[in-house]
CSV table of C-alpha atoms in Angstrom, one decimal:
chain,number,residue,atom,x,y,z
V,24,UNK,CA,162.0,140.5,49.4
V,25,UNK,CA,158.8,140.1,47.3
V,26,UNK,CA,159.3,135.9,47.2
V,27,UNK,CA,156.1,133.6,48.0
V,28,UNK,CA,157.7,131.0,50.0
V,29,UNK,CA,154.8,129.3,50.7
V,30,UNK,CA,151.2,128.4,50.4
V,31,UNK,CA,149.0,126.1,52.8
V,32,UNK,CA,146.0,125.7,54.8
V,33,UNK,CA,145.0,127.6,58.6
V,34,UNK,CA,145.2,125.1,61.3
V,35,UNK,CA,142.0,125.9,63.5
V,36,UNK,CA,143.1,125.8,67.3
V,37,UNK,CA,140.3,127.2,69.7
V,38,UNK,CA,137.5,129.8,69.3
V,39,UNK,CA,137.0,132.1,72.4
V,40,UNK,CA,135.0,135.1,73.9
V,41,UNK,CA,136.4,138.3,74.2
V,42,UNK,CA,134.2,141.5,74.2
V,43,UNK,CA,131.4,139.5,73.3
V,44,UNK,CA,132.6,138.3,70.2
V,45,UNK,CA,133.5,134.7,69.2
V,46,UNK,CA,137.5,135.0,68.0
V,47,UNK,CA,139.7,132.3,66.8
V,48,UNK,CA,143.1,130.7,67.2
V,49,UNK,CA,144.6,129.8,64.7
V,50,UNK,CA,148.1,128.3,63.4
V,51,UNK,CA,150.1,128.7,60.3
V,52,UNK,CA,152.7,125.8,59.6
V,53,UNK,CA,155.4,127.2,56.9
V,54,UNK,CA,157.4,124.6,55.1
V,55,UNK,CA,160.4,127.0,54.8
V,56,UNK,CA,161.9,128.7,57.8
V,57,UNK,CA,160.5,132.6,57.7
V,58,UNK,CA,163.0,135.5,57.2
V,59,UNK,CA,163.1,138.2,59.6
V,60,UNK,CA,160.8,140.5,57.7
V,61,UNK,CA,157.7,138.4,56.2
V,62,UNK,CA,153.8,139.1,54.5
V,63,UNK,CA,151.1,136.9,55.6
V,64,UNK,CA,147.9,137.1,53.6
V,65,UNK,CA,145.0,135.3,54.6
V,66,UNK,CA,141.7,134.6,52.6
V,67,UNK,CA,138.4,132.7,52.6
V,68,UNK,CA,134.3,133.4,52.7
V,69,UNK,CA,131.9,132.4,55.3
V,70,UNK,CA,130.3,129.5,53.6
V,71,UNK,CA,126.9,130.3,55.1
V,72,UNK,CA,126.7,133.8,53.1
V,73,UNK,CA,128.8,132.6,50.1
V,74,UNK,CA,125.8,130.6,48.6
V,75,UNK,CA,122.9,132.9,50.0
V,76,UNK,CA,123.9,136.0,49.5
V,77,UNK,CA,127.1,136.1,47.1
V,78,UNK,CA,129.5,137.4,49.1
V,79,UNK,CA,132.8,137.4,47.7
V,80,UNK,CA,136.1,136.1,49.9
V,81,UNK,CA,137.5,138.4,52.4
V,82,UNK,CA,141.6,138.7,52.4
V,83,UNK,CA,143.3,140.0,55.4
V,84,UNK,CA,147.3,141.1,55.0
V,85,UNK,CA,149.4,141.3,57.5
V,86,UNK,CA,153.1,141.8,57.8
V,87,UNK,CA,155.4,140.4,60.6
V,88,UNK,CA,158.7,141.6,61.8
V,89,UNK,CA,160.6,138.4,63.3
V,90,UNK,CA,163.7,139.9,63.2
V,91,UNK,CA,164.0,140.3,67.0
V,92,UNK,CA,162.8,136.3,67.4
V,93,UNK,CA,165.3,133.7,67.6
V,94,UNK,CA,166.4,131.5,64.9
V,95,UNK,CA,165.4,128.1,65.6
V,96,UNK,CA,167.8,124.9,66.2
V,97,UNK,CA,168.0,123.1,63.1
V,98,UNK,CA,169.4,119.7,61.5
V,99,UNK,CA,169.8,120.8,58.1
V,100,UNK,CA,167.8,120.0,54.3
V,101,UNK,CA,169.9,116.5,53.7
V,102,UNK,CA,168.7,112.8,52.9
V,103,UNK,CA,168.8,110.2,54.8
V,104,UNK,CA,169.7,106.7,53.6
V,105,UNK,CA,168.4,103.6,56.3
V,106,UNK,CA,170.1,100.4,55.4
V,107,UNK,CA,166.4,98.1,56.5
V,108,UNK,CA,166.3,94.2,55.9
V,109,UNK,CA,163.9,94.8,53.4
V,110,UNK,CA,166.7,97.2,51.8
V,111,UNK,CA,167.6,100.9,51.5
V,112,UNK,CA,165.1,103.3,51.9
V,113,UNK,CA,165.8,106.9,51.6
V,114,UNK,CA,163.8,110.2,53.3
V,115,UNK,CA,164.3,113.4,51.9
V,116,UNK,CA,164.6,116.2,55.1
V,117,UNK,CA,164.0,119.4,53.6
V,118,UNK,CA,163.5,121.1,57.5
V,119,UNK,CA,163.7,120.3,60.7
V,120,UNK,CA,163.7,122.7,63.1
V,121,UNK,CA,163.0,123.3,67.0
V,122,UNK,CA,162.1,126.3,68.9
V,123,UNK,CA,160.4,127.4,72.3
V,124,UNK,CA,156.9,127.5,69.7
V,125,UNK,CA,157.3,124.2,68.6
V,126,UNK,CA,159.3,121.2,66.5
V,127,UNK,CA,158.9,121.0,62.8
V,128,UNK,CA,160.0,118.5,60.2
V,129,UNK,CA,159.1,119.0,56.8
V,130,UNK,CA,159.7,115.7,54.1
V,131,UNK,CA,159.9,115.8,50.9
V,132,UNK,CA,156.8,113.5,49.1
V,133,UNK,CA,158.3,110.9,47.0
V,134,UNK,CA,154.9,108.9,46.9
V,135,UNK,CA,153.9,108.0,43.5
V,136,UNK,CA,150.6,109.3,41.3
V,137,UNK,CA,148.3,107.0,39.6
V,138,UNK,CA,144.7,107.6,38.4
V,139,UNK,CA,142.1,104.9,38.9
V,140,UNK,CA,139.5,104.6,36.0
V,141,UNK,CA,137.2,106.4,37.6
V,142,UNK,CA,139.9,109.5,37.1
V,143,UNK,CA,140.4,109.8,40.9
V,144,UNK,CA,144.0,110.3,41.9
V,145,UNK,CA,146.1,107.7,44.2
V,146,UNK,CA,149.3,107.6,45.9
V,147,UNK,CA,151.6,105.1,46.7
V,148,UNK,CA,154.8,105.0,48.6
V,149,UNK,CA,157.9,105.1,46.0
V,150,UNK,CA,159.6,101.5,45.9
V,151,UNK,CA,163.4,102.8,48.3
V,152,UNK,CA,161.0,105.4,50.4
V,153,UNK,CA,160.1,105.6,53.8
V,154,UNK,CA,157.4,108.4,55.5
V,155,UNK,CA,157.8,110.3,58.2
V,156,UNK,CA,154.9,107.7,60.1
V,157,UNK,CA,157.1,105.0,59.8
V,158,UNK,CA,159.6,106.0,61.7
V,159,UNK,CA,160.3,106.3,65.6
V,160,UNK,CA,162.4,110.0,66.2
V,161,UNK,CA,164.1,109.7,69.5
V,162,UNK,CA,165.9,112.6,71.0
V,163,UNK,CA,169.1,112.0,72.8
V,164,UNK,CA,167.6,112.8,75.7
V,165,UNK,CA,165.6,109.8,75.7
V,166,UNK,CA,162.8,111.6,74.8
V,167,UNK,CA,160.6,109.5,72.2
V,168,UNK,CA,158.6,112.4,69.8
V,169,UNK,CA,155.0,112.7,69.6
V,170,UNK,CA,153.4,113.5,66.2
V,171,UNK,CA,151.0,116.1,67.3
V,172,UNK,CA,148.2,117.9,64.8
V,173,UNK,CA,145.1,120.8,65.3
V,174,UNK,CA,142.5,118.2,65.4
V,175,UNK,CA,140.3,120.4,63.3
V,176,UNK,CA,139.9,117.9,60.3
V,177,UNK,CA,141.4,120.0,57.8
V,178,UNK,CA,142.7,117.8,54.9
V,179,UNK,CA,146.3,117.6,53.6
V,180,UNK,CA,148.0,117.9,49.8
V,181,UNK,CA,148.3,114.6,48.6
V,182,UNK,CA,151.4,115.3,46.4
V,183,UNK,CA,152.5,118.2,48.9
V,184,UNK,CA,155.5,117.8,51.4
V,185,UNK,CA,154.8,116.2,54.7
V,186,UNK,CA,154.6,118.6,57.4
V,187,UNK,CA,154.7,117.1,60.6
V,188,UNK,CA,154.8,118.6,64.3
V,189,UNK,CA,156.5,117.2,66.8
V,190,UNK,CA,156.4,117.1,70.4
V,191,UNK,CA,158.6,115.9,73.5
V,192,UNK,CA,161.8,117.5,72.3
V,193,UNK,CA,164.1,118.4,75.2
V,194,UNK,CA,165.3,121.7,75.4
V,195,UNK,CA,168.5,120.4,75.8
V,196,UNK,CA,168.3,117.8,73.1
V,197,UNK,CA,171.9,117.9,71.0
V,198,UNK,CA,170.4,115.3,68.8
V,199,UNK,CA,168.0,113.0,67.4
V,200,UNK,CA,167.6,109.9,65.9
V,201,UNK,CA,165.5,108.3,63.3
V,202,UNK,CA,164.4,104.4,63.4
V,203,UNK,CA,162.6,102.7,60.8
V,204,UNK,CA,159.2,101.2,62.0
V,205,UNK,CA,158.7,98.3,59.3
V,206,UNK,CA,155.1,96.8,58.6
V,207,UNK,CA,155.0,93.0,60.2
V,208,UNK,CA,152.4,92.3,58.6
V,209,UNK,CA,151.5,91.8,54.6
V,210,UNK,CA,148.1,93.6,54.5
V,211,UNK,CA,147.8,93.4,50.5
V,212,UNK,CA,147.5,89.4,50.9
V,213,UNK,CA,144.5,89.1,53.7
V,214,UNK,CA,141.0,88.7,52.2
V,215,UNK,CA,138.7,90.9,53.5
V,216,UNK,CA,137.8,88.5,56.4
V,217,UNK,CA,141.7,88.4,57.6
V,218,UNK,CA,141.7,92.0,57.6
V,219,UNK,CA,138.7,92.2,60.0
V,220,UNK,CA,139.6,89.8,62.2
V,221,UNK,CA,143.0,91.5,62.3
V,222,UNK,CA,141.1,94.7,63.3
V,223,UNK,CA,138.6,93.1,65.6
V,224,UNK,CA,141.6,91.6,67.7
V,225,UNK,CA,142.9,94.6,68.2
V,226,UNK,CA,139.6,96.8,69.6
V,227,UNK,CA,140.8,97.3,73.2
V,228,UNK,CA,138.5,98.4,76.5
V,229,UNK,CA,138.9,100.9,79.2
V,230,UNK,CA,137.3,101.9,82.0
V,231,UNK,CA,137.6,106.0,82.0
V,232,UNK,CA,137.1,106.3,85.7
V,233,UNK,CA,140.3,104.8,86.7
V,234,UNK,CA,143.0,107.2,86.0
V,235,UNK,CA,146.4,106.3,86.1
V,236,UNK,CA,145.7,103.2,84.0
V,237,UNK,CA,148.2,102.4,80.6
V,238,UNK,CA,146.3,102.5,77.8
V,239,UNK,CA,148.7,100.6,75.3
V,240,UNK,CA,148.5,101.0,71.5
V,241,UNK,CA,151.4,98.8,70.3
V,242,UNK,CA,154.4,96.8,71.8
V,243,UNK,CA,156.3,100.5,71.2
V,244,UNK,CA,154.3,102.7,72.9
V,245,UNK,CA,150.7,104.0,74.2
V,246,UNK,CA,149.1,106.9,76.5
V,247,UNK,CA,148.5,107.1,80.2
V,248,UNK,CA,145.1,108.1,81.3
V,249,UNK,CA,145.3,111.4,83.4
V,250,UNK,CA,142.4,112.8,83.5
V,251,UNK,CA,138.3,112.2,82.7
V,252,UNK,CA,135.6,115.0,83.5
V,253,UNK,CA,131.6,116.0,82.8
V,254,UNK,CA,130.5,119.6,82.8
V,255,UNK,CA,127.9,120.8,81.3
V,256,UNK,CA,127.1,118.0,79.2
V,257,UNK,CA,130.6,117.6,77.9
V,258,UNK,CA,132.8,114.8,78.7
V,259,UNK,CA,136.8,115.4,78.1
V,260,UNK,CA,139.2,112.5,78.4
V,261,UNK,CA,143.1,113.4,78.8
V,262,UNK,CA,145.9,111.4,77.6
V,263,UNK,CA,149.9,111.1,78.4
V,264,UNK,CA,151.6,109.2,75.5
V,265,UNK,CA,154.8,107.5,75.9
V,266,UNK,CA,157.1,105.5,73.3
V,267,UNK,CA,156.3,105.4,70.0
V,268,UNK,CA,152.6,106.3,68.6
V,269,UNK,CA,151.9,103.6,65.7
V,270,UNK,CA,148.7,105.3,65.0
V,271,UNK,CA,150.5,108.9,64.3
V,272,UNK,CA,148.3,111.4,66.1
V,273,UNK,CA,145.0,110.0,65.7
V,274,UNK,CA,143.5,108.7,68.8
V,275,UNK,CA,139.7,108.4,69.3
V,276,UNK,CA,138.4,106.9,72.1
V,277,UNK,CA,134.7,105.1,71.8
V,278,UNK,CA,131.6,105.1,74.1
V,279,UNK,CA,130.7,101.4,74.4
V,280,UNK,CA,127.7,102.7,76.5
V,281,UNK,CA,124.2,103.9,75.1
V,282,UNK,CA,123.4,107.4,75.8
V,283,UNK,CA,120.2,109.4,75.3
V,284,UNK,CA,119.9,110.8,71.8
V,285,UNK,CA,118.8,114.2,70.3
V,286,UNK,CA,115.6,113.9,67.7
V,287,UNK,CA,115.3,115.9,64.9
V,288,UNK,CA,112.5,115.1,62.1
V,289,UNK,CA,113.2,116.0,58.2
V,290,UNK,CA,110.7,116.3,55.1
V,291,UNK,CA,111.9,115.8,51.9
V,292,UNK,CA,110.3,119.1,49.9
V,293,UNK,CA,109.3,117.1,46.7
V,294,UNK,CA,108.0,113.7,47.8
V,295,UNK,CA,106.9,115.3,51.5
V,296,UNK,CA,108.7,111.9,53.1
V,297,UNK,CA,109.4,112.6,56.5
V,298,UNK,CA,111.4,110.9,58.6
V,299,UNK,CA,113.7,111.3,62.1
V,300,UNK,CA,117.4,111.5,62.3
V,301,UNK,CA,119.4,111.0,66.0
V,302,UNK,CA,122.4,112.8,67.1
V,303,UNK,CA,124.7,111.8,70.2
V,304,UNK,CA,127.3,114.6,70.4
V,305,UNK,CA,130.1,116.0,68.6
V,306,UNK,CA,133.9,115.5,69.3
V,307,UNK,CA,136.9,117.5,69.3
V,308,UNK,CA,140.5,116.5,69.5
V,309,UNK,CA,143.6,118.7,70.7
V,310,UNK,CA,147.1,118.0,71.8
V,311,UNK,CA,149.4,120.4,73.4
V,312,UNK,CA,152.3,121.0,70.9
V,313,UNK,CA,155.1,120.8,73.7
V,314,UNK,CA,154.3,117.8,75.6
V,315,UNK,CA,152.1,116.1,73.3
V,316,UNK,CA,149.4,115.3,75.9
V,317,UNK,CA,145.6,114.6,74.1
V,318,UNK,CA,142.2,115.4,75.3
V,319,UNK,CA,139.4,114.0,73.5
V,320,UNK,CA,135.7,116.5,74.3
V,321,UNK,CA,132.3,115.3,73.5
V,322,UNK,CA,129.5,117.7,73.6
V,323,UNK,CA,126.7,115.7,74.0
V,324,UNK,CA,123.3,117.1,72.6
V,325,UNK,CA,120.9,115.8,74.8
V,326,UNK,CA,122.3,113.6,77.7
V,327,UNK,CA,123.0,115.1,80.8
V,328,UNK,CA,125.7,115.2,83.7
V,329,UNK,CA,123.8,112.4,85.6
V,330,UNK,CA,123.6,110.0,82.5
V,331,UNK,CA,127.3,111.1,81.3
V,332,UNK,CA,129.0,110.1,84.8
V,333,UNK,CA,128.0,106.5,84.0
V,334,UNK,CA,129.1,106.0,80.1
V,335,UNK,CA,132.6,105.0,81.4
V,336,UNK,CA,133.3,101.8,79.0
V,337,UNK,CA,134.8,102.9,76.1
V,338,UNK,CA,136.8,101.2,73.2
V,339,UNK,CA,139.8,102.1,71.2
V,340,UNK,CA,142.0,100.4,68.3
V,341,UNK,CA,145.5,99.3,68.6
V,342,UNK,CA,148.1,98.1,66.0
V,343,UNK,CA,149.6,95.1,68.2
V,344,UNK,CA,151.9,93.0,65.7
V,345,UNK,CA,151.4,95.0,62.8
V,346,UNK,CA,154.8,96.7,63.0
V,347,UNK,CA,158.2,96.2,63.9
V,348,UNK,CA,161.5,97.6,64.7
V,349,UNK,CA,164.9,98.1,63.3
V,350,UNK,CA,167.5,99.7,65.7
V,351,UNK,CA,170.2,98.6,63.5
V,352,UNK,CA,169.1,100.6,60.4
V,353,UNK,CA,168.7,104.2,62.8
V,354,UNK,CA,170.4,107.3,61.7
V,355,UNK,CA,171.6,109.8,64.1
V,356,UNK,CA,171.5,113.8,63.2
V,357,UNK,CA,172.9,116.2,65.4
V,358,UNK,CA,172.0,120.3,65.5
């Protein structure tokens, strides 16, 4: 009816072939549900012709009948109140919904502005406020939900809501509850020195090659390793998580192994300094927004299949006692 309800970044999926030209997925995350009848514009520039040859930003409108698609399940815009031993803390629900395309929960940001000197902006978690990261959301199915993002390393609004996608969610889910994750540990006290030790204690090692094996991230929770193949100078890594992620959707998994590198010399145009710079590969990340499952892909520049079949030591970080949980402060919602 002529209302903007919304305004947000693309989330890049996959780009493609068809009819020999490169075409991308893409995926649009709307904090409010959509009506049935709904405008999407879409702008931006290619950034290589922006600067070099002035182009100005291309728009593309589209609109979109939804009126035959069905509503999704939802919970309802409330706040909930969790009664922690540290006291109450409050999140504001302003949508959760669940559908065959996905499970959405958008929070309202209660997270607090200050400016440093240098004038950049920083945020802090309200004093009575939990985020949608500290919490475990079970459905009562058992289920245990699996924050689950693009992977394309598009940054967030700071002061914007949270808009987090879930995965896992039975079908047949009637309900889900939400249980506060509290920190164990009281970061703000370590020196510099705690801190690292704290993060050195908890690198972990795998060997890629045996699938099947548990790849734990905290006492709540982890991945299974299901899958790990090389073609064509790419090496992808799958993942099955289970329990609770402490580390939200970010998982990267580290080559412990040296691996041939691509050279590429540089001259500096003014001083004529030359110099060499090395490149391994470059990595990708994507999860599957209905089960949650992760592969990790590394094209590699210059090592081959051969070489790539032996890097199987790789490295991860974990968050063992760092959090902890509090079953008698969950809330229960039902659809």
């Amino acid at each position: 009816n002529g209302k903007a309800i919304g305004k947000d970044s693309v989330y890049v999926l996959d780009a493609y072939q068809e009819d020999g030209k490169v075409k991308i997925m893409e995926r649009i995350v709307p904090e409010a549900t959509l009506p049935d009848q709904v405008d999407i514009a879409l702008e931006g520039y290619a950034m290589w012709k922006q600067f070099e040859e002035g182009d100005e930003p291309f728009a593309f409108d589209v609109g979109l009948d939804l009126s035959t698609v069905a509503q999704p399940r939802e919970l309802g815009a409330q706040d909930l109140a969790f009664a922690t031993s540290e006291g109450e803390k409050t999140m504001g629900i302003q949508r959760f919904t669940a559908s065959e395309l996905g499970c959405v929960m958008v929070v309202r940001n209660d997270e607090e502005k200050a400016v440093e000197e240098s004038g950049r902006p920083v945020y802090s978690v309200a004093e009575g406020s939990i985020t949608p990261s500290m919490l475990k959301i079970t459905g009562d199915r058992g289920n245990v939900l699996t924050p689950v993002g693009a992977g394309d390393g598009t940054g967030v609004d700071l002061a914007g809501a949270y808009v987090v996608e879930l995965a896992g969610l039975s079908p047949d889910a009637t309900s889900v509850t939400f249980t506060p994750m509290l920190n164990a540990l009281d970061w703000d006290s370590m020196t510099v020195e705690e801190r690292k030790a704290r993060n050195e204690e908890n690198v972990q090692h795998v060997d890629v090659s045996r699938i099947g094996t548990t790849l734990e991230t905290s006492e709540f929770g982890g991945y299974e390793l299901t899958g790990w193949d090389v073609t064509d100078g790419t090496v992808s890594i799958s993942l099955k998580p289970y329990g609770w992620q402490a580390m939200g959707p970010y998982m990267e998994l580290i080559s412990e192994d040296d691996v041939t590198l691509l050279e590429s010399t540089w001259t500096d145009p003014e001083t004529g300094e030359t110099g060499t710079g090395y490149h391994s590969g470059i990595m990708y990340r994507k999860h599957d927004y209905m089960t949650g499952e992760f592969v990790q892909m590394v094209s590699y520049y210059a090592a081959d299949d051969d070489e790539l079949r032996g890097l199987t030591n790789y490295s991860y970080r974990s968050a063992f006692g760092e959090y902890r949980e509090e079953p008698d402060a969950a809330q229960t919602l039902s659809f």
